[in-house]
Structure formats: structure tokens, C-alpha cells
Coordinates of C-alpha atoms in Angstrom, one line a residue:
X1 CA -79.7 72.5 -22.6
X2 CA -81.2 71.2 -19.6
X3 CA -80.5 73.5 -16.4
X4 CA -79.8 72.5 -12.7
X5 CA -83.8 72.4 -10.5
X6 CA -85.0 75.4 -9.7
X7 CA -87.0 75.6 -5.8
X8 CA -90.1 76.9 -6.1
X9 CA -92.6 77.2 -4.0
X10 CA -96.5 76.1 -4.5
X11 CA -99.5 77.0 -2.6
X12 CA -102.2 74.7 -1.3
X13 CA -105.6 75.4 -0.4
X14 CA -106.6 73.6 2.8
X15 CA -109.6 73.5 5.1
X16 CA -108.0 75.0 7.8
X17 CA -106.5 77.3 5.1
X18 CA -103.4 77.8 2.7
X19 CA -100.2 76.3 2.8
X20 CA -97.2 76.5 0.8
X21 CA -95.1 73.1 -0.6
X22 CA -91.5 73.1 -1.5
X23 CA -90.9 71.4 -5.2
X24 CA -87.9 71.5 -7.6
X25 CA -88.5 72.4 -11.0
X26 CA -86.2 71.2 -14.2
X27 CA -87.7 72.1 -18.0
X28 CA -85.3 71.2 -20.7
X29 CA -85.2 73.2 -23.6
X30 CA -86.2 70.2 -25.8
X31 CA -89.3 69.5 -23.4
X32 CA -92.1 67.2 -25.2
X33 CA -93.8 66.0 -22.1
X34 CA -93.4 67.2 -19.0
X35 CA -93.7 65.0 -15.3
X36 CA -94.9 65.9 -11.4
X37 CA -93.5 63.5 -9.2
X38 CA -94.8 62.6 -6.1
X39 CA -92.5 61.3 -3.1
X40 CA -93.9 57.8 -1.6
X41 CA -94.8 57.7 2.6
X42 CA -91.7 57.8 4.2
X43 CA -89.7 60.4 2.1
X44 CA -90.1 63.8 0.5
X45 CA -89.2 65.3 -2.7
X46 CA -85.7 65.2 -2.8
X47 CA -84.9 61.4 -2.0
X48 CA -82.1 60.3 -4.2
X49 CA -84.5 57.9 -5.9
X50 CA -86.8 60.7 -7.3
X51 CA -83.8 63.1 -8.3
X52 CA -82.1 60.0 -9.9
X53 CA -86.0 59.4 -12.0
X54 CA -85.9 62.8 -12.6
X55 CA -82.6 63.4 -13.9
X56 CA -82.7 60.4 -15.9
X57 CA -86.0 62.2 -17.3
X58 CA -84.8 65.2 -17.9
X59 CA -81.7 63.8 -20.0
X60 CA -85.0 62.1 -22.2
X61 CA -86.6 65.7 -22.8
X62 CA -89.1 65.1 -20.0
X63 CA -89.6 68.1 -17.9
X64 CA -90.1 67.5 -14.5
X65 CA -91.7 69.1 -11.0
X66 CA -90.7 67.2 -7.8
X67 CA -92.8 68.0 -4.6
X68 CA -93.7 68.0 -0.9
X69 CA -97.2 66.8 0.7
X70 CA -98.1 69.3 3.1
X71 CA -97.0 67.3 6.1
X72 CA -93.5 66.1 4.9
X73 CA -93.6 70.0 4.6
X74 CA -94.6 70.3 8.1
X75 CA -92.1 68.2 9.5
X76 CA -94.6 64.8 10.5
X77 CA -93.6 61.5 9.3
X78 CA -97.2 60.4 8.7
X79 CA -99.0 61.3 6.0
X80 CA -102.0 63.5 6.8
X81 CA -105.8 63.1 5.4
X82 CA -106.4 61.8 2.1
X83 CA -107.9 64.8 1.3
X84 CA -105.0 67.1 1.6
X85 CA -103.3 65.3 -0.4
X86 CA -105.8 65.6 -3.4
X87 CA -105.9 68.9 -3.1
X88 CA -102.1 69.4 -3.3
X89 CA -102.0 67.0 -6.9
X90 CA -104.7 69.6 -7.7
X91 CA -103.0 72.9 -6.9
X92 CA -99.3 71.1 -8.3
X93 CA -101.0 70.5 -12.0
X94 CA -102.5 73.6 -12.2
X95 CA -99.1 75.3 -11.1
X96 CA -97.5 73.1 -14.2
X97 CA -100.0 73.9 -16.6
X98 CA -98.2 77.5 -16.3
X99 CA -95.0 76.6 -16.6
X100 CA -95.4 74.6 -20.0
X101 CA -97.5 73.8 -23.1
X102 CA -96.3 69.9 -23.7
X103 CA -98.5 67.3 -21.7
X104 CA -98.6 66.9 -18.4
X105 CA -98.0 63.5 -16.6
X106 CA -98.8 62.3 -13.2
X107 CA -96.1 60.4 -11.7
X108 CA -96.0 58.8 -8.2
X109 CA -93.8 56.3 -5.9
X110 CA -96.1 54.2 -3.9
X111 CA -98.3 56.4 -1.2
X112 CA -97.7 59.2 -4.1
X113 CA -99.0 57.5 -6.6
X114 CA -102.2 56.1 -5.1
X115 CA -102.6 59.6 -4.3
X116 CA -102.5 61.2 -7.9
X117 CA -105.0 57.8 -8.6
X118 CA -107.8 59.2 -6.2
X119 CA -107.3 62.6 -7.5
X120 CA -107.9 61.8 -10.6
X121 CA -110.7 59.6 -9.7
X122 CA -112.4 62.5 -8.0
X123 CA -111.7 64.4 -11.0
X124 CA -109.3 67.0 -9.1
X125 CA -106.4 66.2 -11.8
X126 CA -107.1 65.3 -15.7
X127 CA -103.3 64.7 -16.7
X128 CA -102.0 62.8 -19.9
X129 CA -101.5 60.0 -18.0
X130 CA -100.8 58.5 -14.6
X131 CA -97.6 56.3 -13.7
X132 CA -97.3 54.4 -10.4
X133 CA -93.9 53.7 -9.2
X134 CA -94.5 50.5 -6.9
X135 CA -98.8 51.0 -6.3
X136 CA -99.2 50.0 -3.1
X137 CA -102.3 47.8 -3.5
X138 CA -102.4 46.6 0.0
X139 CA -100.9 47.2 3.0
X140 CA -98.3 43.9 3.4
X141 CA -99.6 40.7 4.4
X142 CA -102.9 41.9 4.1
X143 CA -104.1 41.3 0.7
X144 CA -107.9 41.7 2.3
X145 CA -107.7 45.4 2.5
X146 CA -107.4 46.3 -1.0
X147 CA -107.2 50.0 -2.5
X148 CA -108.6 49.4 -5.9
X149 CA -112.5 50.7 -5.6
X150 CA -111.8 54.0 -7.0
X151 CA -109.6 52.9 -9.9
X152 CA -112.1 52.3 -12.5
X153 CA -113.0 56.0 -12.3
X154 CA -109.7 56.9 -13.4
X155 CA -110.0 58.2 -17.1
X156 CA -106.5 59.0 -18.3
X157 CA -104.0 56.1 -19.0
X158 CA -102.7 54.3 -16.3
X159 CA -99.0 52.6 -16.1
X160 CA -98.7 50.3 -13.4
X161 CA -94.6 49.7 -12.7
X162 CA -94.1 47.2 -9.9
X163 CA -91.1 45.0 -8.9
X164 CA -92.3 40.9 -8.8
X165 CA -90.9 40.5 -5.4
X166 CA -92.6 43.4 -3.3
X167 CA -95.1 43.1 -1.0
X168 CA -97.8 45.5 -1.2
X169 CA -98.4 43.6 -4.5
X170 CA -98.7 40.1 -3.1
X171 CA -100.4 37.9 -5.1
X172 CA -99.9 39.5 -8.5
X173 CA -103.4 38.1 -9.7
X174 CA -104.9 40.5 -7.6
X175 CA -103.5 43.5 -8.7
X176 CA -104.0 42.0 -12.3
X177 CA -107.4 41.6 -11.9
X178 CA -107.6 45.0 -10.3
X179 CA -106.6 46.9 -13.3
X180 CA -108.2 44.4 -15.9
X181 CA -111.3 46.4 -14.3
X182 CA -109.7 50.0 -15.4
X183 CA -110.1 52.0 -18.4
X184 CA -107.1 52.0 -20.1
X185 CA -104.2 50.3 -17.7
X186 CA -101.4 48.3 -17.9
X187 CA -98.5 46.5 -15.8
X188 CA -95.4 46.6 -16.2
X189 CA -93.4 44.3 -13.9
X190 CA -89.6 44.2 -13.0
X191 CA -87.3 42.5 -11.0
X192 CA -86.8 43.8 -7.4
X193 CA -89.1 44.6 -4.5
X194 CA -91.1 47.6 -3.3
X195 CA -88.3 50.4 -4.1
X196 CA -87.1 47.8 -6.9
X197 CA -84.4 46.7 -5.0
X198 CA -83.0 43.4 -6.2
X199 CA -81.5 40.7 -3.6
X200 CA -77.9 41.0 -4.1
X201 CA -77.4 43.4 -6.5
X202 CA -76.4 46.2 -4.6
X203 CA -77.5 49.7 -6.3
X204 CA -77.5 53.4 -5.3
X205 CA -81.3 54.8 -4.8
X206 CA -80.7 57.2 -7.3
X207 CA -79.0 54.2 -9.5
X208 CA -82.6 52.7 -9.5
X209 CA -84.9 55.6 -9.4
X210 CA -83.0 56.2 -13.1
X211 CA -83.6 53.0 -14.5
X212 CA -86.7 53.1 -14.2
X213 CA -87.5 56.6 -16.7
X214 CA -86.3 55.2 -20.0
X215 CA -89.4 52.7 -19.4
X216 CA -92.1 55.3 -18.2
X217 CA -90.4 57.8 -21.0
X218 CA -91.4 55.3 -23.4
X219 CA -94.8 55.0 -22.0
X220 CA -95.3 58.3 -22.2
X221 CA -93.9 59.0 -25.6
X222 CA -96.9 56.8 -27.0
X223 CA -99.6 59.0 -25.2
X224 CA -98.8 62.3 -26.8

């Protein structure tokens, strides 16, 4: 039986001292992997996307452990240093190493994502895996400011998920080429853009954010 999110609270170590994060936390009783989700730039933990993800997770017997960067918690729109967010991945995987016993996945939309990447890079995280929802490997239009330097530090597996049509992945051959340099990496690309929106079809964020699990479920399932 899986049971409604429970609010939690998680505290982060900063320089300037510690904070807490808001997260929502599901474990079904069947748990065999378990996933914190990371929101992307412009959102926060509870965007209909990610509670669609999750849910859809959850229904697959993958716990899960949404969450706030420190200043989505804070009530800025930017996201703050690099640094803080590394240090929040750090303090959220060591929270869910408490709360279960199944392996722990790292699991990101966009800004999210590349964050878990440089964690784990840095060696702040060592998860089962890492999944990007829609890696934002440049900013768009400007495919000569990478963010790839750090990936080939990475150790765990990496699961690229990007829609064919978004921007931040424009020309495909250079994100190819990016994780051809990685570890243990792969792509997987869908229709739709940067949120995996598709061009006429119109679909709830949640809608989407769902679709996407059974594939990164799958993924999973053959790392543990």
C-alpha cells in the first residue's frame, strides 16, 4: 500500500550556516529502489510534473523524496551558488539512506539534474545511478558554452532522457559526443521539447511528468 507524501523537513549545511529544505516523502510498502527528485530552475518541489513522476513511480514500487534548493526555499527565483546546491544533493542522500535499505537513485529535471551530475562528480553523492530529466547541456542558442567538463568524473550510471525538439540540447551530436566521453551513460530520446512537451498534443504537466517513470523505472530496475 502506498501512502499519501509525507512533509519532512531536511537540514543543509551552508557556509553562512544551516538551513532547512522542505521535501515530500512517499515509500511504498513494496519499495525495491527508491528516487530523490530534484525540481529544475524555475520550479520547486511540488510542480505538477514532479508529483505526476513521482506518483507514477511510486505506483512502480519506487520510493521517492521530492525537494527544495535552499533558495526556492527562500523565496528567490534564481538559483543560488553551485555550491549550495551540492551540498543540499549531499545532505538529501544522506537523509534517504535513513529512511530505506533499497538503492538510492539520483533523479533531476534540468538545472536539478546537472546539479546531482556535479555532485557526484565532486564525489558529494555516490547513488545507484543518476537520471537527467531534459540535461540542460547549454544554455539555448549557445551551443559554445557547454556544461559537460565534469561529466566524465561521474562514476555511477548515467541516463540521459531528453525530448529531440528542445533547446538546451541543440545539435544532438554534441550532447552524444559528450556522454560517449562518460563512464557508463546513455540517451534516451523522446518526442517533445525541454519539459517534453509535444507541438499539438496538448497534455497536463503531471500527464507528462508520468510518462516519463515507466522508462526511468526500467532503467533503474536493471541497475539493482
Amino acid at each position: 500500500m502506498t501512502e499519501p507524501p509525507a512533509p519532512i523537513r531536511i537540514p543543509v549545511d551552508l557556509p553562512a550556516g544551516t538551513v532547512e529544505v522542505s521535501g515530500d516523502l512517499a515509500l511504498p510498502d513494496d519499495a525495491w529502489a527508491f528516487a530523490a527528485i530534484a525540481h529544475g530552475a524555475g520550479a520547486g518541489y511540488r510542480h505538477p510534473f514532479l508529483i505526476g513522476f513521482a506518483r507514477s513511480l511510486a505506483r512502480q514500487g519506487v520510493g521517492t523524496l521530492r525537494f527544495n534548493f535552499p533558495y526556492v526555499e527562500a523565496g528567490r527565483r534564481m538559483p543560488g551558488p553551485a555550491a549550495h546546491a551540492v551540498a543540499t544533493w549531499a545532505a538529501v542522500m544522506a537523509f534517504a539512506a535513513t529512511q530505506t535499505r533499497v538503492p538510492v537513485f539520483a533523479v533531476g529535471k534540468s538545472y536539478g539534474g546537472r546539479m546531482a551530475s556535479m555532485a557526484a562528480a565532486e564525489g558529494g553523492i555516490d547513488p545507484a545511478g543518476l537520471v537527467y530529466l531534459g540535461y540542460p547541456l547549454h544554455p539555448p542558442g549557445a551551443p559554445d558554452k557547454p556544461r559537460v567538463a565534469h561529466l566524465p568524473a561521474v562514476r555511477p550510471p548515467q541516463l540521459f532522457v531528453e525530448g529531440r525538439t528542445d533547446p538546451f540540447v541543440d545539435p544532438h551530436s554534441q550532447l552524444e559526443e559528450a556522454v560517449a566521453t562518460c563512464r557508463d551513460a546513455e540517451i534516451a530520446w523522446l518526442d517533445g521539447g525541454h519539459s517534453f512537451e509535444v507541438k499539438g498534443r496538448k497534455r497536463a504537466a503531471d500527464e507528462i511528468g508520468a510518462g516519463l517513470a515507466p522508462l526511468v523505472a526500467t532503467w533503474m530496475r536493471g541497475r539493482t
